[in-house]
Coordinates of C-alpha atoms and ligand atoms in Angstrom, one line a residue:
M1 CA 72.8 90.7 112.1
N2 CA 75.7 89.9 114.5
P3 CA 77.8 93.1 114.4
S4 CA 81.1 91.2 114.2
D5 CA 79.8 89.4 111.0
L6 CA 79.4 92.7 109.1
P7 CA 82.0 92.4 106.3
G8 CA 84.4 95.2 107.0
A9 CA 84.0 95.0 110.8
P10 CA 85.4 96.3 113.1
F11 CA 86.2 99.4 110.9
L12 CA 82.7 99.3 109.6
A13 CA 80.1 99.1 112.5
Y14 CA 76.7 100.4 113.7
R15 CA 76.7 102.8 116.6
D16 CA 73.4 104.0 117.9
Q17 CA 71.8 102.4 114.8
Q18 CA 73.9 104.5 112.5
L19 CA 76.6 102.9 110.2
F20 CA 80.1 104.3 110.8
I21 CA 83.3 103.8 109.0
E22 CA 86.1 104.3 111.5
Q23 CA 85.0 107.4 113.3
L24 CA 82.8 109.0 110.6
R25 CA 79.1 108.5 110.0
L26 CA 78.5 107.3 106.5
Q27 CA 75.3 109.3 106.2
D28 CA 77.4 112.5 106.7
L29 CA 79.8 111.5 104.0
A30 CA 77.0 110.8 101.6
Q31 CA 75.6 114.2 102.3
Q32 CA 78.9 116.0 102.0
H33 CA 80.2 114.2 98.8
G34 CA 77.1 113.0 97.1
T35 CA 76.4 109.5 95.8
P36 CA 77.4 107.1 94.4
L37 CA 80.4 107.3 96.6
F38 CA 83.2 104.9 97.4
V39 CA 84.4 105.1 101.0
Y40 CA 87.5 103.3 102.2
S41 CA 88.9 102.7 105.6
K42 CA 92.7 103.2 105.7
A43 CA 92.8 101.2 109.0
G44 CA 90.9 98.4 107.4
M45 CA 93.5 98.2 104.6
L46 CA 96.4 98.3 107.1
H47 CA 94.8 95.8 109.3
A48 CA 94.5 93.4 106.3
L49 CA 98.1 93.9 105.5
S50 CA 99.2 93.3 109.0
A51 CA 97.9 89.8 108.9
Y52 CA 100.4 89.0 106.1
Q53 CA 103.1 91.0 107.8
R54 CA 102.6 88.8 111.1
A55 CA 102.8 85.7 109.1
F56 CA 106.0 86.6 107.5
A57 CA 107.7 88.1 110.6
G58 CA 111.4 86.9 110.6
R59 CA 111.2 85.6 107.0
K60 CA 112.6 86.9 103.8
A61 CA 109.3 87.9 102.3
K62 CA 107.7 90.8 100.4
V63 CA 104.1 91.6 99.8
H64 CA 103.4 93.0 96.3
Y65 CA 99.9 94.6 96.3
A66 CA 98.0 93.4 93.1
M67 CA 96.9 96.9 92.3
K68 CA 94.3 95.8 89.7
A69 CA 92.1 95.3 92.7
N70 CA 92.0 99.1 93.4
S71 CA 94.5 101.3 91.6
S72 CA 93.4 104.7 92.9
L73 CA 96.4 106.7 93.7
G74 CA 95.4 107.4 97.3
V75 CA 95.0 103.7 97.9
L76 CA 98.4 102.9 96.3
Q77 CA 100.0 105.6 98.6
V78 CA 98.7 103.8 101.7
F79 CA 100.4 100.6 100.5
A80 CA 103.6 102.4 99.3
K81 CA 104.0 104.0 102.7
A82 CA 103.6 100.6 104.4
A83 CA 106.6 99.3 102.5
C84 CA 104.6 97.1 100.0
G85 CA 105.7 96.4 96.5
F86 CA 103.3 96.2 93.7
D87 CA 102.2 93.6 91.2
I88 CA 101.3 95.3 87.9
V89 CA 99.8 94.2 84.6
S90 CA 100.3 97.3 82.4
A91 CA 102.6 100.2 81.8
G92 CA 99.6 102.4 83.0
E93 CA 99.7 100.7 86.4
L94 CA 103.5 101.2 86.5
A95 CA 102.9 105.0 86.0
R96 CA 100.3 104.9 88.8
V97 CA 102.8 103.2 91.2
L98 CA 105.4 105.9 90.4
A99 CA 102.8 108.8 90.8
A100 CA 101.8 107.4 94.2
G101 CA 105.3 107.5 95.5
G102 CA 106.1 103.7 94.9
Q103 CA 109.4 102.6 93.4
A104 CA 110.1 100.6 90.3
K105 CA 112.5 98.3 92.1
D106 CA 109.5 97.0 94.2
V107 CA 107.4 96.2 91.1
I108 CA 106.8 92.9 89.5
F109 CA 105.0 92.7 86.1
S110 CA 102.4 90.0 85.5
G111 CA 100.1 89.4 82.5
V112 CA 99.9 87.2 79.4
G113 CA 100.1 90.1 76.8
K114 CA 102.8 92.5 77.7
T115 CA 103.6 94.7 74.6
R116 CA 107.2 95.5 73.5
A117 CA 106.6 99.2 74.6
E118 CA 105.5 98.1 77.9
M119 CA 108.6 95.8 78.3
Q120 CA 110.8 98.7 77.3
L121 CA 109.3 101.1 79.8
A122 CA 109.5 98.6 82.7
L123 CA 113.2 97.8 81.8
Q124 CA 114.1 101.4 81.7
A125 CA 112.4 102.1 85.0
G126 CA 114.2 99.1 86.6
I127 CA 111.5 96.9 87.8
A128 CA 112.3 93.8 90.1
C129 CA 110.9 91.1 87.9
F130 CA 108.9 90.1 84.9
N131 CA 106.5 87.2 85.5
V132 CA 106.6 85.7 82.0
E133 CA 103.6 83.7 80.9
S134 CA 104.6 82.0 77.6
E135 CA 107.7 80.8 75.8
A136 CA 107.0 83.4 73.0
E137 CA 107.2 86.1 75.6
L138 CA 110.6 84.9 76.8
D139 CA 112.0 85.5 73.3
V140 CA 110.4 88.9 72.8
L141 CA 111.5 90.1 76.3
N142 CA 115.0 88.8 75.5
E143 CA 115.1 90.8 72.2
V144 CA 113.7 94.0 73.8
A145 CA 116.3 93.7 76.7
L146 CA 119.2 93.2 74.3
S147 CA 118.1 96.2 72.2
L148 CA 118.4 98.3 75.3
G149 CA 121.6 96.8 76.5
K150 CA 119.8 95.4 79.6
V151 CA 119.2 92.1 81.2
A152 CA 115.6 91.4 82.2
P153 CA 115.0 89.6 85.6
V154 CA 112.4 86.9 85.0
S155 CA 110.4 84.4 86.8
I156 CA 108.2 82.0 84.9
R157 CA 104.5 81.7 85.8
V158 CA 103.6 78.1 86.2
N159 CA 100.2 76.8 85.6
P160 CA 100.0 73.9 88.1
N161 CA 96.6 72.6 86.9
V162 CA 95.0 73.0 90.4
D163 CA 91.3 73.8 90.8
P164 CA 90.9 76.8 93.1
K165 CA 87.1 76.0 93.4
T166 CA 86.1 79.6 92.6
H167 CA 84.0 81.3 89.8
P168 CA 85.3 80.0 86.4
Y169 CA 86.0 83.6 85.2
I170 CA 88.5 84.0 88.2
S171 CA 90.1 80.6 88.1
T172 CA 93.6 81.0 86.4
G173 CA 95.5 77.8 87.3
L174 CA 93.7 75.2 85.3
K175 CA 94.9 73.6 82.1
G176 CA 92.3 75.2 80.1
N177 CA 93.2 78.8 81.3
K178 CA 95.3 81.2 79.2
F179 CA 97.6 81.9 82.1
G180 CA 101.1 80.6 82.8
I181 CA 103.2 77.8 81.3
A182 CA 101.9 74.2 81.8
H183 CA 103.9 72.6 84.5
E184 CA 104.9 69.7 82.1
R185 CA 106.7 72.3 79.9
T186 CA 108.2 74.3 82.7
L187 CA 111.7 72.7 82.9
Q188 CA 112.1 73.2 79.2
A189 CA 111.0 76.8 79.3
Y190 CA 113.5 77.4 82.2
R191 CA 116.3 75.9 80.1
H192 CA 115.4 78.1 77.2
A193 CA 115.2 81.2 79.4
A194 CA 118.6 80.4 81.0
S195 CA 120.1 80.2 77.5
L196 CA 119.0 83.7 76.5
P197 CA 121.6 86.4 77.1
G198 CA 119.0 89.2 77.7
L199 CA 117.4 87.3 80.6
K200 CA 118.3 86.4 84.0
V201 CA 116.3 83.8 85.7
T202 CA 115.5 84.9 89.3
G203 CA 112.4 83.1 90.4
I204 CA 109.2 81.1 89.9
D205 CA 105.7 82.2 90.1
C206 CA 102.2 80.8 90.4
H207 CA 98.7 82.3 90.8
I208 CA 95.8 79.9 90.6
G209 CA 92.8 82.2 91.0
S210 CA 90.8 84.6 93.1
Q211 CA 88.4 84.5 95.9
I212 CA 89.7 81.2 97.1
T213 CA 88.2 80.3 100.5
T214 CA 90.1 77.1 101.5
S215 CA 93.8 76.3 102.0
E216 CA 93.9 73.0 100.1
P217 CA 94.4 74.6 96.6
Y218 CA 97.2 76.6 97.8
L219 CA 98.9 73.6 99.4
D220 CA 98.5 71.5 96.1
A221 CA 99.9 74.4 94.1
L222 CA 102.7 74.9 96.5
D223 CA 103.7 71.2 96.4
K224 CA 103.7 71.2 92.6
V225 CA 105.8 74.4 92.4
L226 CA 108.4 73.0 94.9
D227 CA 108.6 69.8 92.8
L228 CA 109.4 72.0 89.8
V229 CA 112.0 74.1 91.7
E230 CA 113.7 70.8 92.6
Q231 CA 113.8 69.8 88.9
I232 CA 114.9 73.2 87.7
E233 CA 117.7 73.5 90.2
S234 CA 118.9 69.9 89.4
A235 CA 119.2 71.1 85.9
G236 CA 121.7 73.8 87.3
I237 CA 119.4 76.8 87.2
P238 CA 119.1 78.4 90.6
I239 CA 115.7 79.8 91.7
H240 CA 116.2 82.7 94.1
H241 CA 112.6 83.6 94.8
L242 CA 109.3 81.9 95.1
D243 CA 106.2 83.9 94.2
F244 CA 102.8 82.3 95.3
G245 CA 100.5 85.0 93.7
G246 CA 97.4 86.3 95.4
G247 CA 93.9 84.9 95.5
L248 CA 92.9 84.7 99.1
G249 CA 89.1 85.3 99.4
I250 CA 87.2 87.7 101.6
N251 CA 83.8 87.6 103.3
Y252 CA 81.1 88.8 101.0
N253 CA 78.2 86.9 102.4
G254 CA 79.2 84.6 105.3
D255 CA 82.2 83.3 103.3
T256 CA 84.9 82.0 105.7
P257 CA 88.3 82.0 104.0
P258 CA 91.2 81.3 106.2
A259 CA 92.8 84.4 107.8
A260 CA 96.0 85.4 105.9
D261 CA 98.2 84.7 108.9
A262 CA 96.6 81.2 109.4
L263 CA 96.9 80.3 105.7
W264 CA 100.5 81.3 105.7
A265 CA 101.3 79.6 108.9
T266 CA 100.1 76.4 107.1
L267 CA 102.1 77.2 103.9
L268 CA 105.2 78.2 105.7
A269 CA 105.1 74.9 107.7
R270 CA 105.0 73.0 104.4
L271 CA 107.8 75.1 102.9
D272 CA 109.9 74.5 106.1
A273 CA 109.2 70.7 105.9
R274 CA 110.4 70.6 102.4
G275 CA 113.5 72.7 103.1
F276 CA 112.5 75.9 101.3
G277 CA 111.7 78.0 104.4
D278 CA 114.6 80.3 103.9
R279 CA 114.0 81.3 100.3
Q280 CA 113.0 84.8 99.4
L281 CA 109.2 84.7 99.2
M282 CA 106.8 87.0 97.3
I283 CA 103.1 87.2 97.3
E284 CA 100.6 89.2 95.2
P285 CA 97.4 89.7 97.2
G286 CA 94.8 92.1 95.8
R287 CA 91.2 91.6 97.0
S288 CA 92.2 90.4 100.6
L289 CA 94.0 93.7 101.2
V290 CA 91.2 96.1 100.1
G291 CA 88.0 94.3 99.5
N292 CA 86.4 94.5 102.9
A293 CA 87.8 98.0 103.5
G294 CA 85.5 99.7 101.1
V295 CA 81.8 100.4 100.7
C296 CA 79.8 102.1 97.9
L297 CA 77.1 104.5 99.1
S298 CA 74.1 104.8 96.8
Q299 CA 70.8 106.7 97.1
V300 CA 67.5 105.2 96.4
Q301 CA 65.8 106.9 93.5
F302 CA 62.5 105.2 93.3
L303 CA 60.6 102.2 94.6
K304 CA 58.8 100.3 91.9
P305 CA 56.5 97.7 93.2
G306 CA 55.6 95.0 90.6
E307 CA 53.5 91.9 90.3
Q308 CA 56.5 89.5 90.2
K309 CA 59.2 91.7 91.7
N310 CA 59.6 94.9 93.7
F311 CA 62.5 97.0 92.4
C312 CA 64.6 99.3 94.5
I313 CA 66.2 101.6 92.0
I314 CA 69.4 103.2 93.2
D315 CA 71.8 105.7 91.7
A316 CA 74.8 103.2 91.5
A317 CA 74.8 100.8 88.6
M318 CA 76.7 98.1 86.8
N319 CA 79.1 100.7 85.5
D320 CA 80.1 101.5 89.1
L321 CA 79.7 98.0 90.6
P322 CA 80.3 95.6 87.8
R323 CA 80.8 92.4 89.8
P324 CA 77.2 91.3 90.1
A325 CA 76.6 91.6 86.4
M326 CA 79.9 90.0 85.4
Y327 CA 80.1 87.1 88.0
E328 CA 76.7 87.1 89.6
A329 CA 78.7 88.2 92.6
Y330 CA 76.9 88.8 95.9
H331 CA 77.6 92.0 97.8
Q332 CA 75.7 92.7 101.1
I333 CA 73.4 95.8 100.8
V334 CA 72.6 97.5 104.2
P335 CA 70.9 100.6 105.4
L336 CA 72.8 103.5 106.9
T337 CA 70.3 103.6 109.7
L338 CA 69.0 100.4 111.3
S339 CA 65.4 100.2 112.2
D340 CA 62.9 97.5 113.4
A341 CA 60.3 98.4 110.8
A342 CA 59.0 95.8 108.5
T343 CA 61.0 94.9 105.4
Q344 CA 60.0 94.2 101.9
V345 CA 61.9 92.1 99.3
Y346 CA 63.4 94.0 96.5
D347 CA 65.7 93.5 93.6
V348 CA 68.2 96.3 93.9
V349 CA 69.0 97.7 90.5
G350 CA 70.8 100.6 88.8
P351 CA 69.5 103.0 86.2
V352 CA 71.5 101.5 83.3
C353 CA 69.5 100.2 80.3
E354 CA 70.2 96.6 80.7
S355 CA 68.5 93.8 82.6
G356 CA 71.9 92.7 83.7
D357 CA 72.1 95.9 85.7
W358 CA 71.4 94.6 89.1
I359 CA 73.3 95.0 92.3
G360 CA 71.5 92.6 94.5
R361 CA 68.5 90.2 94.1
D362 CA 65.8 89.4 96.6
R363 CA 67.0 91.6 99.3
A364 CA 64.8 92.3 102.4
L365 CA 65.0 96.0 103.1
N366 CA 63.2 98.6 105.0
V367 CA 63.7 101.4 102.5
Q368 CA 62.2 104.6 101.2
A369 CA 63.0 106.8 98.3
S370 CA 66.0 109.1 99.0
D371 CA 67.4 106.8 101.7
T372 CA 71.0 105.9 101.2
L373 CA 72.2 102.3 101.2
A374 CA 75.7 100.9 101.6
V375 CA 76.9 98.2 99.2
L376 CA 79.6 96.3 101.2
S377 CA 82.9 94.6 100.3
A378 CA 83.3 97.1 97.6
G379 CA 87.0 98.1 98.0
A380 CA 88.2 95.5 95.4
Y381 CA 87.4 95.2 91.7
C382 CA 84.7 97.8 91.8
M383 CA 86.1 101.3 91.2
S384 CA 89.1 99.7 89.3
M385 CA 86.6 98.0 86.9
A386 CA 84.1 100.9 86.7
S387 CA 83.2 102.3 83.3
N388 CA 81.4 105.2 81.7
Y389 CA 78.7 103.1 80.2
N390 CA 75.5 105.2 79.6
T391 CA 77.9 108.3 79.8
R392 CA 77.8 108.0 83.6
G393 CA 80.6 109.7 85.4
R394 CA 82.6 107.5 87.7
P395 CA 82.0 108.0 91.5
A396 CA 84.1 110.1 93.8
E397 CA 86.2 108.2 96.3
V398 CA 87.0 109.1 99.9
L399 CA 89.7 107.6 102.1
V400 CA 88.8 107.7 105.8
D401 CA 91.6 107.8 108.4
G402 CA 90.2 108.0 111.9
N403 CA 88.0 111.0 112.0
K404 CA 89.3 112.5 108.7
A405 CA 87.9 112.1 105.3
H406 CA 90.3 112.7 102.4
V407 CA 88.8 113.0 98.9
I408 CA 91.2 110.8 96.8
R409 CA 89.2 111.2 93.6
T410 CA 86.6 113.8 92.6
R411 CA 83.4 112.8 90.8
E412 CA 84.0 112.5 87.1
T413 CA 82.2 115.1 85.0
V414 CA 80.7 114.9 81.6
A415 CA 83.5 117.2 80.4
D416 CA 86.1 114.8 81.8
Q417 CA 84.3 112.0 79.8
M418 CA 84.3 113.9 76.5
R419 CA 87.9 115.1 76.8
G420 CA 89.8 113.7 73.9
E421 CA 86.8 113.3 71.6
C422 CA 86.1 115.5 68.6
L423 CA 83.5 116.0 65.9
V424 CA 84.4 115.2 62.4
Ligands
LLP501 N1 98.3 88.0 90.7 C1 97.9 87.7 89.5 C2 98.8 87.4 88.5 C3 96.5 88.0 89.2 O1 96.1 87.7 88.0 C4 95.7 88.4 90.2 C5 94.2 88.7 90.0 C6 96.2 88.7 91.5 C7 97.6 88.5 91.7 C8 95.3 89.2 92.7 O2 94.4 88.3 93.1 P1 93.5 88.5 94.3 O3 94.4 88.5 95.5 O4 92.9 89.9 94.2 O5 92.5 87.5 94.3 N2 87.7 91.0 88.8 C9 87.5 89.7 89.5 C10 88.9 89.3 90.0 C11 90.0 89.1 89.0 C12 91.3 88.7 89.5 C13 92.4 88.8 88.4 N3 93.7 88.4 88.8 C14 86.5 89.8 90.6 O6 85.9 90.9 90.8 O7 86.2 88.9 91.3

């Protein structure tokens, strides 16, 4: 393994055969805090953010962290302190932003199924914008705003019918997806929005999918959105901000997405060429800000050799790391101590009672029971999608900053899980 190819490098690196995150040895963290354990590098997150900030230097632009990727308060706090806004998809996420020190005025609210109660809470808090995903939602938001004597700032999420060439479950900008308003109907929807007294049109919005590893789908979507802005503005409706969503991929297993600054240099050149370079820009990256900054440490319980397969049974499972089971996603699994000893091929699986509970298939590992392994690129869509299936408590989380480890979430107990339940 070339050290600079390790997803998470340079904040994750082997020194003297031992895996370190920033200045701390992961084996020490596993011993102190137990496993399964999520460990995040603060510098890794800020480094990922800085690529966007470099790209937007001198521009009117704001990064809204798509917090569904990892909504732990300690993670949100890092981005709030770094002057990010937040892209939310529920009232629960809004409450987390406020609890982490973020401000409602820096929040945009996406999602196809906002409830009236959620709209009310967001209007009362004074969020920056609702990204509206259907014509029916425009009418309901208008009613809710009028009932509160408020005007809701809106942008309409356009579905540009562009193929992001990613896993079907995380493609969102194709005609058959439930997201956004078809670009053929967009002008009509804007005319309707502009006629409603409880709404103020402020922008336009587009998000085509996740784990996108080439620039072309972004360029196609950008051109389609700009064509629409020209049509909408010709109809007398000014569009103040352009929101291009998130979606930039990360390296899981030799993936080579463009760097955020390189992608945006290309997109900004196209915006400039079309005369939109001085508009207020917004983006909603999630995975690319946190994915490679995190690992999940897990201890080997048993090795179970078999006729067809050898199994390496670890103490993390599909409830902690749902991406392989849900999307057949690949996460690298590496030892905390490198050695030259011979490897064997294993399916790395969890203790949950499902055959879908696998974390990695056909992995060559030199491993013994009670060793600890690191599942890489686990900063995004792991803890935030974790569940209590099999009454398993969700892992603890540690945020590393240089040589300091801050526990940002304690391990969930059985009592935590049973709180709120009662016998008949
Ligand atoms: N904006 C909107 C409206 C979104 O729906 C999403 C992600 C984002 C921004 C952030 O996208 P990102 O930059 O993280 O790609 N659980 C899946 C990914 C689901 C993405 C959902 N929407 C996974 O683990 O791959």
